[in-house]
PDB file of C-alpha atoms in Angstrom:
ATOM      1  CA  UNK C   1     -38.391 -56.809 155.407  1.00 71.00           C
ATOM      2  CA  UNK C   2     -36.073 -53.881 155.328  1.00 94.00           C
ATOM      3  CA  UNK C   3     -32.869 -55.091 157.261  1.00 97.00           C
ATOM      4  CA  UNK C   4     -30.653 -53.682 154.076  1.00 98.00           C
ATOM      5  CA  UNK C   5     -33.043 -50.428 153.343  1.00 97.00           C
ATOM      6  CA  UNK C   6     -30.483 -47.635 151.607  1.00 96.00           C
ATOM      7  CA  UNK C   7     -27.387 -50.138 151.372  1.00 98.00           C
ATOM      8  CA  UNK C   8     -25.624 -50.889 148.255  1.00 98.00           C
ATOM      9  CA  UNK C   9     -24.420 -54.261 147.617  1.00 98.00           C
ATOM     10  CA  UNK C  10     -22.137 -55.579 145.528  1.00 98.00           C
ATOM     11  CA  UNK C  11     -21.998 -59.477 144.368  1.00 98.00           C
ATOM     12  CA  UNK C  12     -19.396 -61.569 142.752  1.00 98.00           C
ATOM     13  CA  UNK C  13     -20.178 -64.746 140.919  1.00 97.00           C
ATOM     14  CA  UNK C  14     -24.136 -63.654 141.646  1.00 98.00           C
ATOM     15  CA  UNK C  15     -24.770 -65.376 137.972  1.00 97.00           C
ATOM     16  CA  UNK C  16     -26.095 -68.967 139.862  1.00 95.00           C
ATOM     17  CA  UNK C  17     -25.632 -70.795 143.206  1.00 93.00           C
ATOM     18  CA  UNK C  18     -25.142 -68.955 146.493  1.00 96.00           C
ATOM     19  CA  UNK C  19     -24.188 -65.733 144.921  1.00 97.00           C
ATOM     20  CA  UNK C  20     -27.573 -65.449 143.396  1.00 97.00           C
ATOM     21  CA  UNK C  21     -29.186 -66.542 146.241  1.00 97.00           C
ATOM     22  CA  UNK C  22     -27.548 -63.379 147.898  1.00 98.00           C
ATOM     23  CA  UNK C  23     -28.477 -61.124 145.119  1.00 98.00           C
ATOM     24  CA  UNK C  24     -32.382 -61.591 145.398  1.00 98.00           C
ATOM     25  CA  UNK C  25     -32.581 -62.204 149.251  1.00 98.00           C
ATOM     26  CA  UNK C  26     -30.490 -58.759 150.086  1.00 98.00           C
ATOM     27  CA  UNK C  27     -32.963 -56.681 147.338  1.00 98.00           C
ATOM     28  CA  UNK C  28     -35.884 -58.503 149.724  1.00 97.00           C
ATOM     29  CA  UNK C  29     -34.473 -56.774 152.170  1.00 98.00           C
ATOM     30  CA  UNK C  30     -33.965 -53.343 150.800  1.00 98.00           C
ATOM     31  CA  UNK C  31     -30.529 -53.510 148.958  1.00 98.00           C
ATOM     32  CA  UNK C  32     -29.680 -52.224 146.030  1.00 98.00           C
ATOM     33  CA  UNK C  33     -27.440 -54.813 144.292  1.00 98.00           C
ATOM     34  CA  UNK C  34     -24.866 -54.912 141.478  1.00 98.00           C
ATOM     35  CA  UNK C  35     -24.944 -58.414 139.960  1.00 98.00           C
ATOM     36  CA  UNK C  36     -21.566 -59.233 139.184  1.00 98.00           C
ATOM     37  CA  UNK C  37     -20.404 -62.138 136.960  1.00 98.00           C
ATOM     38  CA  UNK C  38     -17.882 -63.672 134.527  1.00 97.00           C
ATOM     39  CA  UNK C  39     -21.575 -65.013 132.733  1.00 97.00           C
ATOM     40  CA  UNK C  40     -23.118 -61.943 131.190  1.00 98.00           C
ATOM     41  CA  UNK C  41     -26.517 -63.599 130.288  1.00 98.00           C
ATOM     42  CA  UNK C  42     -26.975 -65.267 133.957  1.00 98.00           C
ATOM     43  CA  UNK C  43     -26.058 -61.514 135.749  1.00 98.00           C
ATOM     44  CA  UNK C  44     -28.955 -60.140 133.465  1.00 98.00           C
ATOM     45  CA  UNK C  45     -31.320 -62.619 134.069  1.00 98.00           C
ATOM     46  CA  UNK C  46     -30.611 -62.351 137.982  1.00 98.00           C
ATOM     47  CA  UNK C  47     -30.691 -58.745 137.804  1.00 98.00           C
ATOM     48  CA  UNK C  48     -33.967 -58.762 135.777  1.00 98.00           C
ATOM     49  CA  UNK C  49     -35.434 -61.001 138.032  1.00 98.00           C
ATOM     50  CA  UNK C  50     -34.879 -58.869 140.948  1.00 98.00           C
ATOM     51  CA  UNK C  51     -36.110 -55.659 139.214  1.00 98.00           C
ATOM     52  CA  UNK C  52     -34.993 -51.789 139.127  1.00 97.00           C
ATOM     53  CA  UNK C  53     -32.988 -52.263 142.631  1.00 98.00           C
ATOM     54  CA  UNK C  54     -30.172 -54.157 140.189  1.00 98.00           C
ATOM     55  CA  UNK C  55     -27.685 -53.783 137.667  1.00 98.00           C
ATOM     56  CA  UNK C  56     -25.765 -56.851 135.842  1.00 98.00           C
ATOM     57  CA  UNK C  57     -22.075 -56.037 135.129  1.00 98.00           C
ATOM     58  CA  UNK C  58     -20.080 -58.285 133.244  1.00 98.00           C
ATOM     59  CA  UNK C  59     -17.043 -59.170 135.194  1.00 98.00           C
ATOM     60  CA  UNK C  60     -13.800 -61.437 135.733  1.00 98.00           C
ATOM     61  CA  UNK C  61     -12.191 -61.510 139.005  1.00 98.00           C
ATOM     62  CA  UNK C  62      -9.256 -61.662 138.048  1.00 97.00           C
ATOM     63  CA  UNK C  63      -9.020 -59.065 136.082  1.00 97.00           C
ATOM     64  CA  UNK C  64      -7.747 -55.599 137.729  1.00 97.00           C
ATOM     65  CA  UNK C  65      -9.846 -53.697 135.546  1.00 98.00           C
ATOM     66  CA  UNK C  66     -13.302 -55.552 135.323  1.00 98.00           C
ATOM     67  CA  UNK C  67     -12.751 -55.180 138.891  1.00 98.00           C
ATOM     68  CA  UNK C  68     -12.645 -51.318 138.981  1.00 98.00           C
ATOM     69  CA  UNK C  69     -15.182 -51.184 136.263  1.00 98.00           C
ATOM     70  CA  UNK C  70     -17.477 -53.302 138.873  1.00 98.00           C
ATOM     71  CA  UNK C  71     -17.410 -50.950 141.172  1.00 98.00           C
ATOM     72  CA  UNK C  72     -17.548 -47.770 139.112  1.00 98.00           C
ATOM     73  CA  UNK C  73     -20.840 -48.950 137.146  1.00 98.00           C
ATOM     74  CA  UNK C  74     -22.161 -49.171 141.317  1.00 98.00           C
ATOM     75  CA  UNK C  75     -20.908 -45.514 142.413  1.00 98.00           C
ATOM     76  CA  UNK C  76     -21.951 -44.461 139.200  1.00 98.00           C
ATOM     77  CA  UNK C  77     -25.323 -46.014 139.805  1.00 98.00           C
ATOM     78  CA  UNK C  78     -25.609 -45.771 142.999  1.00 98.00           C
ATOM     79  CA  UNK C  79     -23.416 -43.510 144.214  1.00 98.00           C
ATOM     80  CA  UNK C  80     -22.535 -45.721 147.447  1.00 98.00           C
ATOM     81  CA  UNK C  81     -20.875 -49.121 148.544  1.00 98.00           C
ATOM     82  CA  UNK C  82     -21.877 -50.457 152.109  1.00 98.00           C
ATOM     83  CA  UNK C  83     -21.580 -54.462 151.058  1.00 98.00           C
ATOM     84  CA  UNK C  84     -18.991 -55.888 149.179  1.00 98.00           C
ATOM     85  CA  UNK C  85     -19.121 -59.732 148.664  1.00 98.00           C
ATOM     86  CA  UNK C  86     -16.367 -61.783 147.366  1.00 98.00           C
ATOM     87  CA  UNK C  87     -18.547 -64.687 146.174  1.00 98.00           C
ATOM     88  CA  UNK C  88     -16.989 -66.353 142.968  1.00 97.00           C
ATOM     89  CA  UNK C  89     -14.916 -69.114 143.153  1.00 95.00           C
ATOM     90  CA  UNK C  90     -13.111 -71.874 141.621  1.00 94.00           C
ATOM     91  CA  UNK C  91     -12.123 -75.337 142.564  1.00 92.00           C
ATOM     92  CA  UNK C  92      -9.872 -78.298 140.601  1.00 91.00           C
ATOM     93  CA  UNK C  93     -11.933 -81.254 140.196  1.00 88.00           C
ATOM     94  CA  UNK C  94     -11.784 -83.784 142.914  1.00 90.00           C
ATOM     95  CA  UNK C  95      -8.511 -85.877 142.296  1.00 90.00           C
ATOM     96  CA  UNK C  96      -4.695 -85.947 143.642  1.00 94.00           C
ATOM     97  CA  UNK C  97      -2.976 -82.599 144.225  1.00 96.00           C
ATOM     98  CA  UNK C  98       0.131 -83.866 141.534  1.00 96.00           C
ATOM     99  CA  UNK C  99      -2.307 -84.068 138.898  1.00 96.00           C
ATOM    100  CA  UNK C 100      -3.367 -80.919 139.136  1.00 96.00           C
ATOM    101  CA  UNK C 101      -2.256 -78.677 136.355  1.00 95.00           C
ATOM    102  CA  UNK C 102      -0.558 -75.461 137.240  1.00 97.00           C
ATOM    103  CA  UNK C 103      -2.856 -73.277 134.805  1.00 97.00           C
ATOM    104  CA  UNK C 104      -5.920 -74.454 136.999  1.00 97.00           C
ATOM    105  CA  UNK C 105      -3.702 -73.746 140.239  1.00 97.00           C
ATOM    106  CA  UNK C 106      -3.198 -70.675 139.021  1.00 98.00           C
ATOM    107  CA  UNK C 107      -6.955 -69.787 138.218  1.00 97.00           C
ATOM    108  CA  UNK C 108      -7.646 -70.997 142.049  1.00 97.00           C
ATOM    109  CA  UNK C 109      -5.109 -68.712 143.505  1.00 98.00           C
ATOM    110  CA  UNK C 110      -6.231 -65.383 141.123  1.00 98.00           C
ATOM    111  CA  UNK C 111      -9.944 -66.206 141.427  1.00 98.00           C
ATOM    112  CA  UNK C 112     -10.037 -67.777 145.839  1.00 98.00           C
ATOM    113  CA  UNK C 113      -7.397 -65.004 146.739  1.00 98.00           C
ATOM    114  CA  UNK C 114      -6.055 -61.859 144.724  1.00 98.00           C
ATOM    115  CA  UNK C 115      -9.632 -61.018 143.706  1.00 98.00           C
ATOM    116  CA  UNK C 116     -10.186 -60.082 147.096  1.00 98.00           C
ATOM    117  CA  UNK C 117      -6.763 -57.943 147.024  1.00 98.00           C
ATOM    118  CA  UNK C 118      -7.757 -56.583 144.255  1.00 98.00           C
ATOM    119  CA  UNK C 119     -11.144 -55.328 145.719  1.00 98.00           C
ATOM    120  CA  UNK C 120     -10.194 -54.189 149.237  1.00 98.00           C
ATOM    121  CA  UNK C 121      -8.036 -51.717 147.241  1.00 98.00           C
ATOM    122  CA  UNK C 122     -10.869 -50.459 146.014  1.00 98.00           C
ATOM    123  CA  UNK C 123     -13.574 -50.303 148.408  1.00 98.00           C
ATOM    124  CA  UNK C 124     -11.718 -49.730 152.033  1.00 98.00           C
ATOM    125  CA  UNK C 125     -10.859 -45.614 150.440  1.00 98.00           C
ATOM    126  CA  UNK C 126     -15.077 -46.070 149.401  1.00 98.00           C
ATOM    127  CA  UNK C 127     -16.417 -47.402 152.859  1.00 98.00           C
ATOM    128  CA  UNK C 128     -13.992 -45.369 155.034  1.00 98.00           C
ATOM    129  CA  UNK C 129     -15.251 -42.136 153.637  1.00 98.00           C
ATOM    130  CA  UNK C 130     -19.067 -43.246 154.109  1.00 98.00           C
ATOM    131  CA  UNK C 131     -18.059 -44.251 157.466  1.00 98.00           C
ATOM    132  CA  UNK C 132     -18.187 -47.861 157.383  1.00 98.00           C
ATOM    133  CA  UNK C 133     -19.232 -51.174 155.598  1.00 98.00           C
ATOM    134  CA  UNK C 134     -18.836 -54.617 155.274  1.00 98.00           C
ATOM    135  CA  UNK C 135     -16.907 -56.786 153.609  1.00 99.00           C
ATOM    136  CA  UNK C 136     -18.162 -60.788 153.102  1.00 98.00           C
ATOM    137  CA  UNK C 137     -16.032 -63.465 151.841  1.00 98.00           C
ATOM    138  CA  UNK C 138     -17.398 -67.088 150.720  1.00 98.00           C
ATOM    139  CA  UNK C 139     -15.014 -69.667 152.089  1.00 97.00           C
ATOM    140  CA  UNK C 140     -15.809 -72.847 152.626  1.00 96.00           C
ATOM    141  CA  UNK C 141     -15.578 -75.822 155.232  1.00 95.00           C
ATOM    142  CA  UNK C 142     -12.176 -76.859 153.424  1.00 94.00           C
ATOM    143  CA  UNK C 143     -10.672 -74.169 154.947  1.00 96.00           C
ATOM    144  CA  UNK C 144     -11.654 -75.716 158.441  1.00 96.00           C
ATOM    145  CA  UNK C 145     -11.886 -79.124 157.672  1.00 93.00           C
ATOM    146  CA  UNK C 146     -10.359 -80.111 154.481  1.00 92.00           C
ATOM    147  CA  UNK C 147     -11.284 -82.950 152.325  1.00 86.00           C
ATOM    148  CA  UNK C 148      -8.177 -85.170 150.362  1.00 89.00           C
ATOM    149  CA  UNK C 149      -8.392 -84.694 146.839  1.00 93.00           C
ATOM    150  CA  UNK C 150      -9.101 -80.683 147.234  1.00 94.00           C
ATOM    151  CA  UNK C 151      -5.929 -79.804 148.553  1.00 97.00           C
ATOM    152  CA  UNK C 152      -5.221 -76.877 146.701  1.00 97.00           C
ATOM    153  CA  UNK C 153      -8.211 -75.719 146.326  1.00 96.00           C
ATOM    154  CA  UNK C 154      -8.662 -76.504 150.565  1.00 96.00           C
ATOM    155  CA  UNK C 155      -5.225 -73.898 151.335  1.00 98.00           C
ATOM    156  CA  UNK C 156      -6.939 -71.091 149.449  1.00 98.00           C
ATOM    157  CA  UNK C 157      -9.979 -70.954 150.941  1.00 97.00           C
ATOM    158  CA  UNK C 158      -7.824 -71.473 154.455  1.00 98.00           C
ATOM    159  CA  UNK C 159      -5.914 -68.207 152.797  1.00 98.00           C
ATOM    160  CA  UNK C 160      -9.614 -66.185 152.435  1.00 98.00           C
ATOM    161  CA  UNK C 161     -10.070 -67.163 156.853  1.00 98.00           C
ATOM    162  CA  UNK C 162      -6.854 -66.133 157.817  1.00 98.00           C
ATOM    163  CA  UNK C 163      -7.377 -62.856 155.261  1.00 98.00           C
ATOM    164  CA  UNK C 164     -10.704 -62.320 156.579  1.00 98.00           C
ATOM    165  CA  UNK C 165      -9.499 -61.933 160.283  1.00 98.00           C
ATOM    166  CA  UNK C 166      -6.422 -59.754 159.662  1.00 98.00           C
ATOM    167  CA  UNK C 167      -8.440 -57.545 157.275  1.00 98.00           C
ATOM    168  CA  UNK C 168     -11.075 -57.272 159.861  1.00 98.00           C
ATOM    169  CA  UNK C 169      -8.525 -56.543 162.784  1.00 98.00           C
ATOM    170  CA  UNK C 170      -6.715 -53.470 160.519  1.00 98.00           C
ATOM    171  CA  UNK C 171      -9.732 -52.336 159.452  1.00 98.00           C
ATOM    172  CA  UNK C 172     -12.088 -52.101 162.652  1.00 98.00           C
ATOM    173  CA  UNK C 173     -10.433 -48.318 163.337  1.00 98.00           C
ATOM    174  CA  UNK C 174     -12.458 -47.173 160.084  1.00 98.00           C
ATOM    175  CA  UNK C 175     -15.902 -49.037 161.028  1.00 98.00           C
ATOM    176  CA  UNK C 176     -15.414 -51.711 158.268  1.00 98.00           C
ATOM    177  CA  UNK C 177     -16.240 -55.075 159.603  1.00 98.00           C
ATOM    178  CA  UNK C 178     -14.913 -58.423 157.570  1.00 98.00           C
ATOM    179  CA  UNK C 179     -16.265 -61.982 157.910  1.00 98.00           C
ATOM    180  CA  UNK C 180     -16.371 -65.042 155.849  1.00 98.00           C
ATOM    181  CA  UNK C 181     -18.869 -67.828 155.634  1.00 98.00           C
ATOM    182  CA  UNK C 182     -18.177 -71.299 155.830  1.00 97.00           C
ATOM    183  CA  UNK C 183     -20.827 -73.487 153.373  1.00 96.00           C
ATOM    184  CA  UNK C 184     -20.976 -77.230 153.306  1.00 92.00           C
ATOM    185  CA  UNK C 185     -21.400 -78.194 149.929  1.00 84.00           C
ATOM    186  CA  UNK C 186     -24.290 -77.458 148.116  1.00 80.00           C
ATOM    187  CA  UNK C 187     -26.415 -78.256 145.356  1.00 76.00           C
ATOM    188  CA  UNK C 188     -24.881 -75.847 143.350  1.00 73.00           C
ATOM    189  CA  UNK C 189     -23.079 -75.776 139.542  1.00 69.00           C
ATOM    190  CA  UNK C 190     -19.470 -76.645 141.615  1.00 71.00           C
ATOM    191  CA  UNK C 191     -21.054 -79.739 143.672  1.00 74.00           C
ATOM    192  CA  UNK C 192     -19.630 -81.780 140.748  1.00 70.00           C
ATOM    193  CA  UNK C 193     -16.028 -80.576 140.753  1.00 75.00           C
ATOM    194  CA  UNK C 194     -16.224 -81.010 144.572  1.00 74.00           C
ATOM    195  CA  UNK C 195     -17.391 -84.703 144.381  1.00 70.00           C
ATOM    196  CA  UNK C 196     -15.132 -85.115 141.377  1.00 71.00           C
ATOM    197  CA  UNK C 197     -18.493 -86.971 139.800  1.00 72.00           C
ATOM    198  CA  UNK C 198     -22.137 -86.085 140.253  1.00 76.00           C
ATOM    199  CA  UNK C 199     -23.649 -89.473 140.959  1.00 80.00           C
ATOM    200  CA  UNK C 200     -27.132 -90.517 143.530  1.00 83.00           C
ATOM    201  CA  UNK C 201     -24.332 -92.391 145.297  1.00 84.00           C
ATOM    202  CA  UNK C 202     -21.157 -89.492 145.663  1.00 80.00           C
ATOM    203  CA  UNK C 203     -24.590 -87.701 146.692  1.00 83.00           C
ATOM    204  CA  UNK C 204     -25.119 -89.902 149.983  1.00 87.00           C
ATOM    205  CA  UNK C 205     -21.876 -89.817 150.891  1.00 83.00           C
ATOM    206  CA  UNK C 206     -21.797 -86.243 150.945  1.00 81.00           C
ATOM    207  CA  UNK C 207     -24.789 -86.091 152.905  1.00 88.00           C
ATOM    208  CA  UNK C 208     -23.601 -88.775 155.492  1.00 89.00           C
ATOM    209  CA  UNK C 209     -20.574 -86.258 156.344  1.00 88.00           C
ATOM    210  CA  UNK C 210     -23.426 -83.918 157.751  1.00 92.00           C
ATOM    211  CA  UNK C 211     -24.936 -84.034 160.818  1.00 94.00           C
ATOM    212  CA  UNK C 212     -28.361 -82.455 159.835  1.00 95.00           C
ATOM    213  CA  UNK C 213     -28.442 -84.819 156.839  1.00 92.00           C
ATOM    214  CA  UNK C 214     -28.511 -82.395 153.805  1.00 91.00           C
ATOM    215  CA  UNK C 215     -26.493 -80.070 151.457  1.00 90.00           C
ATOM    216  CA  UNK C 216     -26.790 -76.141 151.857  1.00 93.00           C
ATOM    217  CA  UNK C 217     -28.937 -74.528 149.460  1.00 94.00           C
ATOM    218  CA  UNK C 218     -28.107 -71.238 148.532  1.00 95.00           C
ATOM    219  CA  UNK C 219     -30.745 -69.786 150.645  1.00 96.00           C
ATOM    220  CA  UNK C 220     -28.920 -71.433 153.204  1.00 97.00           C
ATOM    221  CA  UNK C 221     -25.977 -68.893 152.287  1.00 97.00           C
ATOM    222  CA  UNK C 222     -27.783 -66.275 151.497  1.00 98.00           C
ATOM    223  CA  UNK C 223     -29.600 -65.347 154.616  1.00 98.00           C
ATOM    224  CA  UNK C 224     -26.203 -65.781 156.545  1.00 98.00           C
ATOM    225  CA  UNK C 225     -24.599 -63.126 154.767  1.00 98.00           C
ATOM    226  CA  UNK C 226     -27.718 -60.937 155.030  1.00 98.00           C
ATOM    227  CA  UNK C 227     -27.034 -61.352 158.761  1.00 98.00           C
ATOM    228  CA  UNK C 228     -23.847 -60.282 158.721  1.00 98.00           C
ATOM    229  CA  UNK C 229     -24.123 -57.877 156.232  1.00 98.00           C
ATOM    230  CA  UNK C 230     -27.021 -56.441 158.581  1.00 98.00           C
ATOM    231  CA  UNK C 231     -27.035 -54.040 161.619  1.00 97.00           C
ATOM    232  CA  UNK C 232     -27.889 -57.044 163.420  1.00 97.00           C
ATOM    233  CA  UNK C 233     -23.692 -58.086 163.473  1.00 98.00           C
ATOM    234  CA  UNK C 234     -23.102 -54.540 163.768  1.00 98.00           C
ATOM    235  CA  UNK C 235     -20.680 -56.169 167.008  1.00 98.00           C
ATOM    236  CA  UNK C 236     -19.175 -59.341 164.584  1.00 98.00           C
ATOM    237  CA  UNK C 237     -16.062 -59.370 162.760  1.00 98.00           C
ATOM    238  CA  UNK C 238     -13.659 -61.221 162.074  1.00 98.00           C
ATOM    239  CA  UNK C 239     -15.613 -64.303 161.665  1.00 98.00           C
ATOM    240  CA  UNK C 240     -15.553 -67.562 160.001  1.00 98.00           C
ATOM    241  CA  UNK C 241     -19.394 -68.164 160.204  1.00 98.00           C
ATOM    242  CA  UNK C 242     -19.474 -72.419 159.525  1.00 98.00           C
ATOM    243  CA  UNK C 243     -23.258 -72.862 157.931  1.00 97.00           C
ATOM    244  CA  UNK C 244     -22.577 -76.428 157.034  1.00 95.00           C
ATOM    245  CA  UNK C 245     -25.016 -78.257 159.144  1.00 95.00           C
ATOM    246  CA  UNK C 246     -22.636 -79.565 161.684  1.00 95.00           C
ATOM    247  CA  UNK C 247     -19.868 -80.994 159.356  1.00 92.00           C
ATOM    248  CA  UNK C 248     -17.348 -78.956 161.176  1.00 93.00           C
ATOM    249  CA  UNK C 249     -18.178 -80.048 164.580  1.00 90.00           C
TER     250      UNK C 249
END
């Protein structure tokens, strides 16, 4: 159980859902994590849970500072960064794209997209002088497959794919690989916004759109990106890894 041993991770939105199911399954594995999040009290209690191999820092993503002070608080802990994950996201609720108010466009665009910008500023100068890293992305299937009433919440996570594979074809000369994961929905604090109403019945219907008959879970997530953030893909990049069950196919 040491597929991460001496790595340094580093987590967006790892307060709840798939994000903390990263967090604890990569310090399983050996990683030392930094808990990132917008909620200050869930990154402590994740980073509590998982013990001395964590630190909670309290961050926004789309904020250019919090950003640099994220990974700071790491080198300064850690002194390394092998695994950065762009986790946190945000959606509009499920509804028509002209009722969609610009503010909330706005938060998709600086939350889905520039907060991964404003990160591969960062840690490309880190990773290159280590030798190498990897850098994970949580898309979604609405990047592939897009749902109506998502729409503009759909074009930014097909933004994070196309990102994904351009970052990881400039960046393969310096050892840094770049992939993305594709989730199905899950049963997670966004599954409402997705649904647009959390009902037994918007449930089903959900379910019925997957072939193996049930949302992901963030463990589910979680040991994808330990895959990929393993030596195991030391030969994948560029990838838009669907984990969805089949609801691509």
């Amino acid at each position: 159980m040491a597929r991460l041993e001496n790595k340094v991770a580093v987590i967006t939105g790892a307060a709840s859902g798939f994000g903390e199911g990263m967090a604890k399954r990569f310090a399983e594995e050996g990683a030392r994590v930094v808990v990132a999040d917008l909620n200050a009290k869930g990154a402590e209690r994740v980073a509590g849970e998982i013990g001395e191999a964590a630190i909670p820092v309290t961050a926004d993503v789309t904020n250019a500072s919090d950003i640099e002070n994220m990974v700071a608080a790491c080198m300064d802990r850690f002194g390394r960064l092998d695994v950065m994950v762009n986790n946190a996201g945000y959606s509009h609720r499920n509804g028509p794209l002209t009722e969609v108010d610009e503010t909330i466009f706005d938060l998709i665009t600086a939350v889905n997209m520039k907060a991964i910008y404003h990160t591969a500023r960062l840690v490309v100068p880190i990773m290159e002088k280590q030798g190498g890293g990897s850098i994970i992305t949580t898309a979604s299937t609405a990047g592939l497959r897009p749902r109506p009433g998502l729409t503009w919440y759909n074009a930014s996570k097909g933004w994070t794919i196309t990102a994904t594979k351009s970052m990881a074809v400039e960046l393969a000369p310096k050892n840094i690989r770049v992939n993305c994961l594709c989730p199905v929905a899950g049963d997670t604090p966004m599954l409402a916004t997705f649904m647009g109403e959390d009902t037994p019945e918007k449930r089903a219907q959900f379910r019925a759109s997957i072939p193996l008959g049930r949302l992901s879970t963030p463990l589910d997530i979680a040991n994808a990106a330990l895959w990929l953030a393993s030596e195991e893909a030391a030969f994948i990049t560029g990838v838009a890894l669907e984990v969805d069950g089949g609801r691509c196919i």
